[in-house]
Amino acid sequence: MASPELSQFRRIVVKVGSALLVDSDKGEVRASWLAALADDMAKLHREGRDVLVVSSGSIALGRSRLKLPRGPLKLEESQAAAAVGQIALARIWSEVLGAHGIGAGQILVTLQDTEERRRYLNARSTIGKLLEWRAIPVINENDTVATNEIRYGDNDRLAARVATMASADLLVLLSDIDGLYDAPPKNNPNAKLIPVVDSISSEIEAVAGDAESELSRGGMRTKVEAAKIATTGGTHMLIASGKIEHPLQAIADGGRCTWFLTPANPITSRKRWIAGTLEPKGTLTIDAGAVTALRAGASLLPAGVIKVEGQFARGDAVIVRGPDTSEIGRGLIAYDAEVAERIKGRSSPDVMSILGISGRSEMIHRDDLVMGG
């Protein structure tokens, strides 16, 4: 199967690991390399693409700023180092992107933020608004509060979760190796790069190895696990070398990498999850005008809702019925049941008056709505 091209994708998540970002000997950011990467991102941004970053490096930078000795850290030491390093990391990304006139927004997440629907929707909404404002979200695991029991353990899987949460159509994992090989290339000079993986088989899993860098928590095995998460969620993924300057431009120019392909896309995968996996917690009955609007691709506004039933929380799945009570779709509700009851049938100005804040304009956003029939 032919490899895709970078120019085909509209929303791209770029994962940058500690081993690439931080010079382990000096304990400082590789400034020229990062500036070159920012150049690549700015080019994509100017072309109208959405760009997100999943960046490691907070613990490594914190260690440097605090002058901590090399070697393993206890959990509370890692958390405290991350607290110092996150400030430095945010400033660094703000400066390199700001040099291109691009705003950067920091988002710190934990595992629960992508597993619990309410937190998931909050994070998704924040990412969506930053992209709408043409800022670049810079996302990292919140190492200051994550524990051994709940942490991702590596930012490859975190990046895959973020990519599916943001409905990205491509995830780029920049690595210290330029792709997946059929054997460990350091040990086997005859190892061959696998340019395209159209499905993750047991054979593909078998060729994945472990992390070799002191700063890296991931390895090829976790990258393949990340590929499973991404491709299941409708996101293509690629592994490419981050050791070179302008790594994204190298990919655009057809450089060596491994593509992991998905048969779906982020929206259809998400809607399949909503339609077939989640148990509905309530029902909204809407008027005929709202039915027409939804069938034309609009979101469901509070003004179109005439009846609210069930006990549900924001992020729960609900059934949407027309005025004749026939089911026309299912979606993720943006309000708790009590609030939905208060604002049903009301216009946006009324919603603001009732809630005391502007609130969300949609009861169910069209990206969170699956129409039936």
Short mmCIF file of N, CA, C and O in Angstrom, two decimals, residues 184-227:
data_model
loop_
_atom_site.label_atom_id
_atom_site.label_comp_id
_atom_site.label_asym_id
_atom_site.label_seq_id
_atom_site.Cartn_x
_atom_site.Cartn_y
_atom_site.Cartn_z
N PRO A 184 15.93 -5.44 15.31
CA PRO A 184 16.62 -4.29 15.93
C PRO A 184 17.79 -3.84 15.06
O PRO A 184 18.77 -4.59 14.89
N PRO A 185 17.75 -2.62 14.49
CA PRO A 185 18.80 -2.20 13.56
C PRO A 185 20.18 -2.05 14.21
O PRO A 185 21.19 -2.17 13.52
N LYS A 186 20.23 -1.80 15.52
CA LYS A 186 21.53 -1.68 16.19
C LYS A 186 22.25 -3.02 16.27
O LYS A 186 23.48 -3.08 16.34
N ASN A 187 21.45 -4.09 16.28
CA ASN A 187 22.04 -5.42 16.42
C ASN A 187 22.11 -6.17 15.10
O ASN A 187 22.84 -7.16 14.98
N ASN A 188 21.35 -5.71 14.12
CA ASN A 188 21.28 -6.44 12.85
C ASN A 188 21.47 -5.46 11.69
O ASN A 188 20.57 -4.69 11.36
N PRO A 189 22.63 -5.47 11.06
CA PRO A 189 22.89 -4.52 9.97
C PRO A 189 22.00 -4.77 8.75
O PRO A 189 21.89 -3.90 7.88
N ASN A 190 21.36 -5.93 8.69
CA ASN A 190 20.49 -6.25 7.56
C ASN A 190 19.01 -5.94 7.85
O ASN A 190 18.14 -6.28 7.05
N ALA A 191 18.75 -5.32 8.99
CA ALA A 191 17.36 -4.98 9.34
C ALA A 191 16.78 -4.03 8.30
O ALA A 191 17.45 -3.12 7.82
N LYS A 192 15.51 -4.25 7.97
CA LYS A 192 14.85 -3.45 6.94
C LYS A 192 13.72 -2.62 7.55
O LYS A 192 12.96 -3.12 8.39
N LEU A 193 13.62 -1.38 7.11
CA LEU A 193 12.53 -0.51 7.54
C LEU A 193 11.21 -1.01 6.97
O LEU A 193 11.14 -1.40 5.81
N ILE A 194 10.19 -1.00 7.80
CA ILE A 194 8.84 -1.33 7.35
C ILE A 194 8.14 0.00 7.05
O ILE A 194 7.77 0.73 7.97
N PRO A 195 7.95 0.36 5.79
CA PRO A 195 7.44 1.70 5.47
C PRO A 195 5.96 1.90 5.78
O PRO A 195 5.56 3.02 6.14
N VAL A 196 5.16 0.86 5.63
CA VAL A 196 3.72 0.98 5.84
C VAL A 196 3.20 -0.23 6.62
O VAL A 196 3.52 -1.37 6.28
N VAL A 197 2.43 0.04 7.66
CA VAL A 197 1.73 -1.01 8.42
C VAL A 197 0.25 -0.75 8.27
O VAL A 197 -0.28 0.23 8.80
N ASP A 198 -0.43 -1.61 7.48
CA ASP A 198 -1.86 -1.37 7.26
C ASP A 198 -2.74 -1.99 8.33
O ASP A 198 -3.92 -1.65 8.45
N SER A 199 -2.17 -2.89 9.13
CA SER A 199 -2.87 -3.42 10.31
C SER A 199 -1.83 -3.95 11.27
O SER A 199 -0.78 -4.46 10.85
N ILE A 200 -2.11 -3.83 12.58
CA ILE A 200 -1.12 -4.22 13.59
C ILE A 200 -1.36 -5.69 13.96
O ILE A 200 -2.24 -6.03 14.74
N SER A 201 -0.57 -6.54 13.37
CA SER A 201 -0.67 -7.99 13.57
C SER A 201 0.24 -8.43 14.70
O SER A 201 1.04 -7.64 15.24
N SER A 202 0.15 -9.68 15.06
CA SER A 202 1.05 -10.23 16.09
C SER A 202 2.49 -10.18 15.62
O SER A 202 3.41 -10.03 16.43
N GLU A 203 2.70 -10.29 14.31
CA GLU A 203 4.07 -10.21 13.78
C GLU A 203 4.65 -8.80 13.97
O GLU A 203 5.82 -8.65 14.31
N ILE A 204 3.82 -7.80 13.75
CA ILE A 204 4.27 -6.42 13.95
C ILE A 204 4.60 -6.18 15.42
O ILE A 204 5.62 -5.57 15.76
N GLU A 205 3.74 -6.67 16.31
CA GLU A 205 3.99 -6.51 17.75
C GLU A 205 5.28 -7.20 18.17
O GLU A 205 6.00 -6.73 19.05
N ALA A 206 5.60 -8.31 17.51
CA ALA A 206 6.76 -9.10 17.90
C ALA A 206 8.08 -8.41 17.60
O ALA A 206 9.09 -8.67 18.26
N VAL A 207 8.09 -7.51 16.60
CA VAL A 207 9.36 -6.86 16.25
C VAL A 207 9.64 -5.62 17.08
O VAL A 207 10.69 -5.01 16.96
N ALA A 208 8.69 -5.21 17.94
CA ALA A 208 8.86 -4.01 18.76
C ALA A 208 9.80 -4.30 19.93
O ALA A 208 9.71 -5.33 20.58
N GLY A 209 10.68 -3.34 20.24
CA GLY A 209 11.63 -3.50 21.34
C GLY A 209 11.30 -2.59 22.50
O GLY A 209 10.20 -2.07 22.61
N ASP A 210 12.26 -2.38 23.39
CA ASP A 210 12.08 -1.56 24.59
C ASP A 210 12.89 -0.28 24.48
O ASP A 210 13.72 -0.10 23.61
N ALA A 211 12.64 0.62 25.44
CA ALA A 211 13.34 1.92 25.46
C ALA A 211 14.81 1.73 25.76
O ALA A 211 15.20 0.86 26.53
N GLU A 212 15.64 2.56 25.14
CA GLU A 212 17.08 2.49 25.38
C GLU A 212 17.63 3.77 26.00
O GLU A 212 18.73 3.78 26.53
N SER A 213 16.89 4.85 25.93
CA SER A 213 17.39 6.14 26.43
C SER A 213 17.03 6.33 27.90
O SER A 213 15.94 5.96 28.33
N GLU A 214 17.94 6.94 28.66
CA GLU A 214 17.69 7.21 30.08
C GLU A 214 16.51 8.16 30.27
O GLU A 214 15.74 8.05 31.22
N LEU A 215 16.37 9.12 29.35
CA LEU A 215 15.31 10.12 29.47
C LEU A 215 13.97 9.61 28.96
O LEU A 215 12.94 10.20 29.25
N SER A 216 13.98 8.55 28.18
CA SER A 216 12.74 8.09 27.55
C SER A 216 12.06 7.03 28.39
O SER A 216 12.69 6.10 28.87
N ARG A 217 10.73 7.17 28.57
CA ARG A 217 9.95 6.15 29.25
C ARG A 217 9.33 5.20 28.24
O ARG A 217 8.73 4.21 28.61
N GLY A 218 9.41 5.56 26.97
CA GLY A 218 8.78 4.73 25.94
C GLY A 218 9.81 3.96 25.15
O GLY A 218 11.00 4.04 25.38
N GLY A 219 9.38 3.22 24.20
CA GLY A 219 10.23 2.45 23.30
C GLY A 219 9.38 2.06 22.12
O GLY A 219 8.26 2.51 21.97
N MET A 220 9.92 1.21 21.23
CA MET A 220 9.14 0.82 20.06
C MET A 220 7.89 0.05 20.45
O MET A 220 6.85 0.17 19.79
N ARG A 221 7.95 -0.68 21.55
CA ARG A 221 6.76 -1.41 21.98
C ARG A 221 5.63 -0.45 22.33
O ARG A 221 4.48 -0.66 21.93
N THR A 222 5.94 0.60 23.08
CA THR A 222 4.88 1.55 23.43
C THR A 222 4.42 2.35 22.22
O THR A 222 3.28 2.80 22.17
N LYS A 223 5.31 2.52 21.23
CA LYS A 223 4.90 3.20 20.01
C LYS A 223 3.89 2.36 19.22
O LYS A 223 2.93 2.89 18.65
N VAL A 224 4.09 1.07 19.21
CA VAL A 224 3.12 0.19 18.54
C VAL A 224 1.81 0.18 19.32
O VAL A 224 0.72 0.16 18.73
N GLU A 225 1.90 0.21 20.65
CA GLU A 225 0.67 0.29 21.46
C GLU A 225 -0.05 1.61 21.20
O GLU A 225 -1.28 1.66 21.13
N ALA A 226 0.72 2.69 21.04
CA ALA A 226 0.13 3.98 20.69
C ALA A 226 -0.54 3.91 19.33
O ALA A 226 -1.62 4.49 19.12
N ALA A 227 0.08 3.20 18.41
CA ALA A 227 -0.51 3.05 17.07
C ALA A 227 -1.85 2.33 17.14
O ALA A 227 -2.78 2.66 16.39
#
